[in-house]
XYZ file of C-alpha atoms in Angstrom:
651
model
C 18.161 4.146 -0.159
C 16.044 1.577 1.670
C 18.232 1.912 4.749
C 16.374 5.174 5.342
C 13.306 3.198 6.372
C 15.233 1.520 9.131
C 16.683 4.711 10.626
C 13.237 5.515 12.064
C 13.631 9.224 11.414
C 9.874 9.370 10.958
C 9.047 7.958 14.342
C 11.997 8.962 16.507
C 10.955 10.601 19.767
C 10.637 14.364 19.445
C 12.359 16.828 21.733
C 10.485 17.026 25.018
C 9.959 20.186 27.058
C 11.330 19.562 30.520
C 8.832 21.933 32.109
C 5.843 19.891 30.948
C 7.155 16.352 31.419
C 7.611 14.156 34.508
C 11.045 12.867 35.438
C 12.624 11.898 32.090
C 14.425 8.831 33.533
C 11.164 7.457 34.884
C 9.438 8.136 31.577
C 12.166 6.371 29.621
C 11.975 3.386 31.959
C 8.222 3.148 31.566
C 8.446 3.310 27.768
C 11.182 0.648 27.827
C 8.859 -1.530 29.943
C 6.064 -1.036 27.373
C 8.459 -2.021 24.608
C 9.415 -5.226 26.416
C 5.774 -6.139 26.960
C 4.996 -5.468 23.307
C 7.926 -7.722 22.295
C 6.574 -10.486 24.561
C 3.137 -10.111 23.007
C 4.559 -10.347 19.475
C 6.497 -13.482 20.440
C 3.239 -15.003 21.721
C 1.534 -14.096 18.429
C 4.334 -15.842 16.495
C 3.946 -18.998 18.585
C 0.226 -19.103 17.776
C 0.970 -18.581 14.071
C 3.617 -21.322 14.086
C 1.162 -23.730 15.714
C -1.341 -23.450 12.831
C -0.297 -26.245 10.455
C -3.231 -26.289 8.026
C -1.298 -25.618 4.801
C 0.351 -28.330 2.738
C 3.900 -28.092 1.444
C 4.598 -27.263 -2.218
C 7.859 -26.730 -4.075
C 7.291 -22.955 -4.426
C 6.618 -22.764 -0.684
C 9.890 -24.559 -0.038
C 11.649 -22.109 -2.380
C 10.046 -19.088 -0.698
C 10.825 -20.236 2.852
C 14.448 -21.090 2.127
C 15.058 -18.164 -0.256
C 18.752 -18.538 -1.029
C 20.126 -15.382 -2.600
C 22.896 -17.343 -4.364
C 20.693 -19.770 -6.286
C 20.434 -19.275 -10.094
C 17.042 -18.102 -11.372
C 15.475 -17.887 -14.808
C 15.056 -14.353 -16.135
C 11.275 -14.497 -15.638
C 11.844 -15.375 -11.968
C 14.220 -12.524 -11.155
C 11.663 -10.430 -9.280
C 10.846 -13.355 -6.977
C 14.195 -12.815 -5.244
C 14.746 -9.698 -3.133
C 18.278 -9.529 -1.796
C 20.306 -6.761 -0.234
C 24.006 -6.243 0.508
C 23.259 -5.991 4.240
C 22.268 -9.547 5.089
C 22.250 -13.134 3.826
C 18.554 -13.220 4.612
C 16.497 -12.447 1.507
C 12.802 -12.484 0.634
C 11.230 -14.657 -2.078
C 7.568 -13.661 -2.549
C 5.316 -16.037 -4.516
C 1.655 -16.522 -5.410
C -0.618 -18.235 -2.880
C -0.185 -21.961 -3.295
C -3.467 -23.316 -1.979
C -3.242 -26.742 -0.290
C -5.452 -25.265 2.420
C -7.379 -22.039 2.978
C -6.480 -18.882 4.840
C -8.143 -15.504 5.221
C -6.123 -12.466 4.166
C -3.552 -11.542 6.786
C -2.981 -8.200 5.045
C -6.621 -7.313 5.736
C -6.393 -8.353 9.386
C -3.209 -9.506 11.067
C -5.015 -12.017 13.291
C -6.218 -13.917 10.209
C -2.759 -15.489 10.361
C -3.471 -17.374 13.606
C -5.937 -20.086 14.550
C -9.496 -18.825 15.153
C -9.578 -20.343 18.646
C -6.471 -18.355 19.615
C -7.634 -14.950 18.455
C -9.533 -13.857 21.544
C -6.575 -14.654 23.797
C -4.279 -12.681 21.484
C -6.687 -9.735 21.472
C -6.646 -9.703 25.286
C -2.857 -9.600 25.333
C -2.796 -6.822 22.707
C -5.313 -4.837 24.759
C -3.007 -5.086 27.787
C -0.103 -3.697 25.758
C -2.338 -0.877 24.522
C -3.169 0.033 28.119
C 0.535 0.391 28.849
C 1.050 2.494 25.747
C -1.918 4.717 26.622
C -0.288 5.349 29.993
C 3.024 6.047 28.273
C 1.271 8.583 26.035
C 0.095 10.500 29.115
C 3.622 10.532 30.558
C 5.367 11.309 27.268
C 2.927 13.333 25.237
C 4.477 13.912 21.834
C 6.614 10.770 21.728
C 6.123 9.572 18.173
C 7.226 6.005 18.857
C 4.467 5.622 21.449
C 1.986 7.363 19.153
C 2.863 5.154 16.176
C 2.602 1.898 18.150
C -0.752 2.901 19.598
C -2.083 3.616 16.116
C -0.677 0.363 14.727
C -1.938 -1.865 17.535
C -5.406 -0.310 17.511
C -5.558 -0.998 13.767
C -4.459 -4.595 14.392
C -7.139 -4.822 17.083
C -9.776 -3.641 14.566
C -10.346 -0.396 16.495
C -10.064 1.872 13.477
C -12.120 4.717 14.919
C -9.918 4.847 18.013
C -6.770 4.658 15.877
C -7.987 7.518 13.675
C -8.847 9.630 16.704
C -5.327 9.157 18.100
C -3.694 9.960 14.766
C -5.792 13.084 14.211
C -6.074 14.568 17.696
C -2.924 13.447 19.527
C -0.351 14.038 16.798
C 0.954 17.573 16.938
C 3.931 17.222 14.625
C 4.099 19.795 11.818
C 4.405 18.650 8.227
C 3.122 15.436 6.717
C 3.533 12.927 9.582
C 0.076 13.228 11.144
C -1.723 12.998 7.789
C 0.407 9.973 6.893
C -0.756 8.247 10.087
C -4.382 9.124 9.327
C -4.008 7.796 5.781
C -2.577 4.560 7.167
C -5.617 4.068 9.398
C -8.105 4.860 6.618
C -6.376 2.525 4.160
C -6.245 -0.245 6.785
C -9.987 0.108 7.276
C -10.709 -0.222 3.558
C -11.637 3.432 3.000
C -9.724 3.796 -0.271
C -10.976 7.150 -1.465
C -10.678 8.805 1.936
C -7.169 7.369 2.280
C -6.194 8.704 -1.172
C -7.478 12.165 -0.265
C -5.628 12.097 3.067
C -2.374 10.892 1.515
C -2.825 13.576 -1.156
C -3.068 16.166 1.613
C 0.034 14.672 3.228
C 2.037 15.066 0.021
C 0.966 18.712 -0.167
C 2.479 19.232 3.303
C 5.791 17.579 2.495
C 9.047 19.484 2.362
C 11.492 18.775 -0.445
C 13.402 16.445 1.891
C 10.152 14.683 2.839
C 9.379 14.072 -0.834
C 12.777 12.512 -1.403
C 12.130 10.123 1.477
C 8.430 9.289 1.166
C 8.274 9.122 -2.646
C 11.582 7.290 -3.047
C 11.445 4.648 -5.816
C 14.691 2.791 -5.082
C 12.722 -0.415 -4.452
C 11.564 -0.363 -8.087
C 14.933 0.500 -9.656
C 16.886 -2.476 -11.108
C 19.592 -3.761 -8.811
C 22.455 -2.696 -11.068
C 21.168 0.896 -11.344
C 20.415 1.632 -7.711
C 23.788 3.121 -6.928
C 23.326 5.557 -9.804
C 19.850 6.437 -8.532
C 21.132 6.955 -4.995
C 24.055 9.100 -6.123
C 21.824 11.656 -7.850
C 20.786 14.780 -5.984
C 17.490 15.072 -4.152
C 16.190 17.428 -6.868
C 17.084 14.944 -9.634
C 15.512 12.049 -7.775
C 12.404 14.089 -7.019
C 11.842 14.812 -10.712
C 12.082 11.108 -11.596
C 9.965 10.123 -8.579
C 7.258 12.594 -9.585
C 7.139 11.203 -13.141
C 7.094 7.647 -11.798
C 4.086 8.133 -9.545
C 2.239 10.195 -12.160
C 2.515 7.431 -14.755
C 1.700 4.765 -12.129
C -1.714 6.324 -11.406
C -4.138 3.663 -12.719
C -6.898 6.110 -13.693
C -6.154 9.736 -14.543
C -9.892 10.530 -14.628
C -10.373 9.699 -10.949
C -9.395 12.199 -8.252
C -6.306 11.248 -6.287
C -3.684 8.681 -7.194
C -4.587 5.138 -6.169
C -1.129 3.670 -6.733
C 0.679 6.427 -4.838
C -1.742 5.973 -1.937
C -0.924 2.234 -1.939
C 2.771 3.106 -1.791
C 2.382 5.582 1.082
C 0.292 3.047 3.008
C 3.027 0.455 2.512
C 5.623 3.038 3.558
C 3.738 3.473 6.831
C 3.562 -0.311 7.354
C 7.353 -0.386 7.124
C 7.870 2.727 9.224
C 5.618 1.591 12.064
C 6.896 -1.968 12.157
C 10.577 -1.228 11.673
C 10.325 0.802 14.883
C 10.476 -2.638 16.553
C 13.280 -5.169 16.700
C 10.842 -7.796 15.392
C 7.133 -7.881 14.667
C 4.853 -10.832 13.934
C 6.943 -12.044 10.959
C 10.105 -9.966 10.404
C 13.269 -9.076 12.255
C 13.761 -5.450 11.239
C 17.449 -5.189 12.075
C 19.535 -4.446 9.031
C 21.794 -7.466 9.392
C 18.851 -9.842 9.816
C 16.941 -9.176 6.622
C 15.112 -5.980 7.568
C 15.975 -4.182 4.327
C 14.772 -7.126 2.211
C 11.479 -7.231 4.156
C 11.052 -3.470 3.662
C 11.623 -3.751 -0.080
C 9.209 -6.665 -0.428
C 6.446 -4.783 1.375
C 7.024 -1.629 -0.664
C 6.796 -3.623 -3.887
C 3.993 -6.074 -3.039
C 2.470 -5.127 0.303
C 2.117 -7.201 3.435
C 1.956 -10.928 2.511
C -1.526 -12.384 2.463
C -0.386 -15.808 3.725
C 2.808 -17.084 5.370
C 3.540 -20.820 5.536
C 5.701 -22.153 8.383
C 7.513 -25.459 8.805
C 9.666 -25.879 11.918
C 12.098 -28.322 10.374
C 12.661 -26.151 7.294
C 12.937 -23.053 9.505
C 15.791 -24.683 11.431
C 17.410 -25.864 8.200
C 17.390 -22.350 6.771
C 18.839 -20.922 9.976
C 21.766 -23.353 9.621
C 22.316 -22.071 6.072
C 22.159 -18.468 7.284
C 24.605 -19.221 10.082
C 22.485 -17.506 12.710
C 18.995 -17.256 14.211
C 17.078 -13.987 14.219
C 14.145 -12.839 16.352
C 11.509 -13.910 13.821
C 10.906 -17.020 11.709
C 11.579 -18.164 8.180
C 8.393 -18.667 6.179
C 6.920 -18.394 2.714
C 5.664 -14.969 1.585
C 2.497 -15.526 -0.444
C 0.113 -13.198 -2.312
C -3.430 -13.727 -3.559
C -4.633 -13.320 -7.152
C -5.505 -11.110 -8.911
C -2.936 -8.360 -8.777
C -2.233 -5.335 -10.958
C 0.908 -3.466 -11.898
C 0.945 0.093 -13.186
C 4.409 1.515 -12.500
C 6.810 2.459 -15.317
C 10.523 1.726 -15.308
C 13.059 4.065 -13.800
C 14.530 4.709 -17.247
C 11.160 6.042 -18.385
C 10.648 8.051 -15.181
C 13.943 9.899 -15.619
C 13.459 10.419 -19.364
C 9.840 10.625 -20.534
C 10.943 10.673 -24.174
C 11.653 6.921 -23.856
C 8.039 6.158 -22.905
C 6.303 3.666 -25.193
C 2.725 2.333 -25.199
C 4.028 -1.118 -24.219
C 4.767 0.202 -20.712
C 1.019 0.372 -20.075
C -0.021 -2.784 -21.931
C -0.004 -5.532 -19.276
C -1.603 -4.279 -16.088
C -2.351 -7.827 -14.938
C -1.431 -11.405 -15.719
C -2.628 -12.905 -19.003
C -5.652 -15.166 -18.620
C -5.161 -18.776 -19.675
C -8.549 -19.737 -21.103
C -7.701 -23.440 -21.325
C -6.415 -23.780 -17.769
C -8.983 -21.237 -16.503
C -6.409 -19.343 -14.471
C -4.038 -16.422 -14.667
C -0.585 -17.120 -16.021
C 1.405 -17.977 -12.854
C 4.705 -16.946 -14.449
C 3.598 -13.292 -14.440
C 5.458 -11.613 -11.608
C 6.461 -7.983 -12.227
C 8.656 -5.688 -10.167
C 5.592 -4.447 -8.284
C 1.900 -5.225 -8.008
C -1.087 -4.268 -5.891
C -4.646 -5.427 -5.244
C -7.775 -3.359 -5.717
C -11.491 -3.833 -5.111
C -12.408 -4.131 -8.806
C -10.577 -5.522 -11.842
C -8.374 -3.226 -13.921
C -8.441 -4.107 -17.614
C -6.134 -3.079 -20.474
C -7.906 -2.323 -23.744
C -6.775 -2.309 -27.340
C -7.439 0.917 -29.233
C -7.185 2.997 -32.376
C -6.270 6.665 -32.131
C -6.340 9.273 -34.908
C -5.603 12.988 -34.844
C -7.548 15.447 -36.992
C -6.476 19.065 -37.201
C -9.042 21.736 -36.458
C -8.856 25.506 -36.632
C -6.995 26.244 -33.415
C -6.374 22.839 -31.849
C -5.981 19.167 -32.769
C -8.918 16.820 -32.284
C -8.036 13.382 -30.922
C -10.426 10.526 -31.669
C -9.940 7.386 -29.587
C -11.873 4.179 -30.261
C -11.927 1.069 -28.069
C -14.211 -1.865 -27.246
C -14.404 -3.149 -23.646
C -16.729 -5.998 -24.637
C -13.688 -7.963 -25.758
C -12.462 -7.939 -22.144
C -15.556 -8.833 -20.152
C -17.568 -5.601 -19.875
C -20.628 -6.525 -21.925
C -23.418 -4.437 -23.455
C -25.734 -4.859 -20.485
C -23.175 -3.217 -18.197
C -22.206 -0.228 -20.341
C -25.146 2.000 -19.352
C -23.585 2.358 -15.887
C -20.200 3.420 -17.305
C -18.690 6.693 -18.394
C -15.977 6.989 -21.011
C -13.354 9.639 -20.306
C -10.288 10.630 -22.289
C -7.557 12.569 -20.472
C -4.432 14.206 -21.902
C -1.467 15.325 -19.762
C 2.065 16.466 -20.587
C 3.510 15.788 -17.157
C 2.705 15.338 -13.474
C 2.131 19.070 -12.919
C 0.120 19.651 -16.079
C -3.560 20.545 -15.786
C -5.418 17.570 -17.300
C -7.453 18.164 -20.432
C -10.435 15.814 -20.446
C -13.774 15.076 -22.014
C -16.471 12.690 -20.869
C -18.806 10.631 -23.042
C -21.530 8.008 -22.617
C -20.103 4.498 -22.882
C -22.112 3.836 -26.055
C -21.131 1.441 -28.811
C -21.011 3.378 -32.083
C -21.498 2.194 -35.674
C -17.978 0.786 -35.911
C -18.429 -1.478 -32.888
C -16.451 0.934 -30.695
C -16.851 3.370 -27.884
C -15.423 6.571 -29.364
C -14.061 9.434 -27.297
C -12.930 12.761 -28.716
C -10.879 15.532 -27.151
C -9.584 18.864 -28.362
C -6.147 18.989 -26.823
C -2.923 20.902 -27.153
C -0.195 20.061 -29.659
C 3.065 18.347 -28.754
C 4.086 15.376 -26.632
C 1.577 14.099 -24.080
C 0.141 10.985 -22.507
C -3.401 10.069 -23.534
C -5.553 7.847 -21.342
C -8.960 6.553 -22.409
C -10.790 5.210 -19.371
C -14.107 3.468 -18.670
C -15.391 3.346 -15.131
C -18.433 3.396 -12.918
C -18.227 6.494 -10.783
C -18.190 5.704 -7.072
C -18.313 1.915 -7.533
C -14.868 0.647 -6.565
C -15.902 -2.995 -6.972
C -16.819 -2.582 -10.648
C -14.260 -3.351 -13.341
C -12.418 -0.348 -14.750
C -10.817 -0.408 -18.178
C -8.238 1.803 -19.811
C -5.960 2.296 -22.753
C -2.954 4.577 -22.265
C -0.132 5.639 -24.551
C 2.186 8.552 -25.363
C 1.593 10.589 -28.516
C 3.056 13.616 -30.227
C 0.063 15.579 -31.488
C 0.121 17.833 -34.565
C -0.948 21.480 -34.070
C -4.147 23.109 -35.279
C -4.782 24.448 -38.779
C -3.793 27.970 -37.757
C -0.180 26.758 -37.707
C -0.125 25.900 -41.437
C 2.013 28.188 -43.573
C 0.678 29.640 -46.811
C 0.706 26.933 -49.475
C 1.547 24.168 -46.985
C -0.330 20.858 -47.384
C -0.771 18.348 -44.559
C -2.567 15.075 -43.852
C -4.442 13.712 -40.870
C -3.764 10.295 -39.433
C -5.383 7.532 -41.496
C -8.350 6.154 -39.555
C -9.549 2.590 -40.111
C -13.327 2.310 -40.142
C -15.827 -0.526 -40.203
C -16.914 -1.625 -43.667
C -19.712 -4.135 -44.196
C -20.577 -5.637 -47.576
C -23.189 -3.003 -48.437
C -22.080 -0.104 -46.252
C -21.790 3.285 -47.850
C -18.634 5.311 -47.347
C -18.652 8.038 -44.679
C -19.347 11.457 -46.144
C -18.140 13.536 -43.171
C -15.559 13.495 -40.430
C -18.171 12.899 -37.735
C -19.519 9.867 -39.596
C -16.013 8.467 -40.094
C -15.141 8.957 -36.421
C -18.369 7.185 -35.406
C -17.316 4.193 -37.515
C -13.717 3.919 -36.305
C -12.564 0.408 -35.514
C -11.556 -0.257 -31.892
C -8.167 -1.692 -32.867
C -5.514 -1.797 -35.571
C -5.039 -5.526 -34.938
C -7.472 -7.013 -37.431
C -8.798 -10.565 -37.393
C -9.513 -12.128 -40.809
C -10.586 -8.880 -42.507
C -12.098 -8.984 -45.997
C -12.744 -5.290 -46.627
C -11.172 -2.342 -44.844
C -12.270 1.278 -44.848
C -9.684 4.072 -44.627
C -10.581 7.693 -43.885
C -8.205 10.659 -43.951
C -8.240 14.434 -44.305
C -6.175 16.783 -46.449
C -5.378 20.264 -45.162
C -4.100 23.297 -47.072
C -5.564 22.484 -50.517
C -7.754 25.130 -52.140
C -11.415 24.031 -52.416
C -11.134 23.384 -56.149
C -7.808 21.488 -55.996
C -7.456 17.714 -55.898
C -3.832 16.576 -55.743
C -2.379 13.192 -56.663
C -3.260 10.610 -54.027
C -1.580 7.307 -53.284
C -2.410 4.600 -50.765
C -0.109 1.640 -50.199
C -0.084 -1.253 -47.759
C 3.213 -3.105 -47.492
C 4.414 -5.882 -45.224
C 6.740 -5.039 -42.359
C 7.674 -8.670 -41.745
C 10.772 -10.308 -43.109
C 9.906 -13.521 -45.001
C 11.156 -16.748 -43.462
C 13.907 -18.906 -44.934
C 11.570 -21.293 -46.769
C 9.581 -18.431 -48.301
C 12.768 -16.663 -49.395
C 14.013 -19.867 -51.038
C 10.633 -20.401 -52.696
C 10.639 -16.866 -54.061
C 14.173 -17.315 -55.383
C 13.154 -20.397 -57.344
C 9.823 -18.971 -58.464
C 7.547 -21.238 -56.432
C 6.344 -18.696 -53.837
C 5.709 -14.974 -53.453
C 8.542 -13.055 -51.855
C 6.333 -10.823 -49.723
C 3.201 -11.135 -47.624
C 1.133 -9.315 -50.202
C 0.805 -5.597 -50.920
C -1.816 -3.073 -52.065
C -1.179 0.078 -54.041
C -3.819 2.562 -55.240
C -3.221 5.858 -57.030
C -5.916 8.319 -58.016
C -6.816 11.944 -58.605
C -10.280 13.309 -58.066
C -13.001 10.663 -58.046
C -12.126 6.975 -57.827
C -14.335 3.859 -57.788
C -14.640 2.691 -54.184
C -13.705 6.134 -52.862
C -15.670 9.145 -51.629
C -14.724 12.773 -51.100
C -16.266 15.873 -49.586
C -15.382 19.361 -48.384
C -15.844 20.595 -44.826
C -15.474 24.167 -43.666
C -13.736 24.557 -40.308
C -13.549 28.236 -39.425
C -11.684 29.862 -42.278
C -10.135 26.576 -43.458
C -11.413 24.064 -45.991
C -10.827 20.384 -45.253
C -10.835 17.774 -47.988
C -12.140 14.472 -46.628
C -11.430 11.180 -48.365
C -12.757 7.669 -47.762
C -11.807 4.518 -49.585
C -12.605 0.836 -49.193
C -9.912 -1.770 -49.800
C -10.107 -5.498 -50.455
C -7.573 -6.971 -48.025
C -8.710 -10.589 -48.221
C -5.448 -11.662 -49.876
C -3.160 -10.102 -47.294
C -1.593 -12.811 -45.158
C -1.161 -12.709 -41.392
C 1.508 -10.249 -40.340
C 2.346 -6.619 -39.672
C 1.780 -3.952 -42.301
C 2.375 -0.281 -42.905
C -0.461 1.707 -44.467
C 0.808 4.880 -46.090
C -1.201 7.771 -47.560
C 0.491 10.281 -49.857
C -0.684 13.526 -51.438
C 1.277 15.569 -53.960
C 0.512 18.856 -55.676
C 2.107 19.886 -58.943
C 5.480 21.385 -58.159
C 5.279 20.469 -54.471
C 6.894 17.860 -52.248
C 4.799 14.769 -51.422
C 3.211 14.693 -47.965
C 2.877 11.332 -46.190
C 0.890 9.884 -43.304
C 1.370 6.357 -41.949
C -0.313 3.832 -39.720
C 0.827 0.386 -38.687
C -1.665 -2.450 -38.506
C -1.622 -6.214 -38.143
C -3.675 -9.001 -39.661
C -4.355 -12.413 -38.131
C -6.026 -15.193 -40.108
């Protein structure tokens, strides 16, 4: 599918009207002259880049420059190699290696050359732009000329001029003009304006446009790409739509930041692959153009490229040919974030699991004071402010006509401290798919009694994705935090049949030594713990609700906590010979009516009566491990009803 980028369908010259154009042969000759001059300028830029030898060699740089597609890699390194069936030349992106300092070439292309050479390069670029401006007068409507003018003005730092050209001189129907405008805005650092413009572009796309622009082949595993490419446009579009919906970092913000990043990268490829070679890449298919396109779509334009003439020549000998660019490392700055799901999830949302959203950035190594350098996913992107994954606890309580979701989390464990929270809003969003109208509620980012920020939302029953998000509105540089997961939500109380009994989710709540038990649902929700991963707990509060019981009924209640872990060999042997317990500990409580250490109350919700129950458990003897907490209620002559929650304990 990536070959589509190199066909230049986007930027091919449009049909010209003979009555309004000068002699077509003369026009073509002039455009060809402009192309040759642009190629000479780009060759001069490369010579200046090659002459800057301020970076020291490292083994990863050597690996990235040579990038042999046939070398064995560890599984964790597989995404560092981008190969295609079209060329021996591959791309091996890596993290920035240091051993010198460079400004970000992705933020300004001339950051890749020596400061003393930049003015000379700008003069040469300006001369090429003059030729292209003249070509635009002769061949008004030629999209190649238009695209190169926009690109070179962006490279020159003339963003206002580039935006004026894209908006006023592009008369092509459909999405093309808005895509060019979005490219300029994103290049200039105007993220929100770029997102809005790319959003407008997607609204103008035809079905065929969507298949091309929103294509996710670059993110599909190598062995599955043929299957992806063989599906119809409609089938691909459905998976693509799911993919970009789930990749959106923050549902609560307007637009889709990750999709805008992708469309910006698409335009980088489209504008540059209109050339034989640009500053760094030969875009011909047989010379590594498809690998360069895939790398840019997955990671963006490299921030730094290291060059070594001797190693460049050595790699050319291995390739068996010399292209019109150079071999170099492809390096990216920390930190980066990844938000895209897998293709398997995108084509079948029922396979979505919370783990897909868990690791939006590299784990932090507190001892080494750095991010884990082995983290390298299939895609990543940079953003102005950090994006943080949060742990959470979610519980669903049934109300008269809709379920109530309570979501608790604590951003203070990930660097957003109390002094910062007053500037934040907490928003919970529920969506069933990319075309669903979001259901959302907004709350102050206030720490409640359980040490959590608690968000509640009345949503609709059934499968959906829930996203709890903390952010400072309008401040892109501030950290944003989120927790996101799929859930199948029970319906409201109006769905209960006569005589049917049901349970809410068990909610874990904070329990100090002298704390009283919550006497209402609102009090229990306020005290919800921000996680089900408990560190050295002594006492644990559990709250749940019973639905469908008459006000004067009680029912037989059971609560059990059992280990989900298999004991190790030594523990199994010890248990066999009577010198060790066979399990990691267990708790079992059974009661009817009042019970020491438990509390109960009745709440009226519309025409329904809810029985609330709270109980405190001594869990000090439970060892580290994973556990299942199970609540059961049984009426005389009825089937038992169960509710479960998994939790973990670390000591």
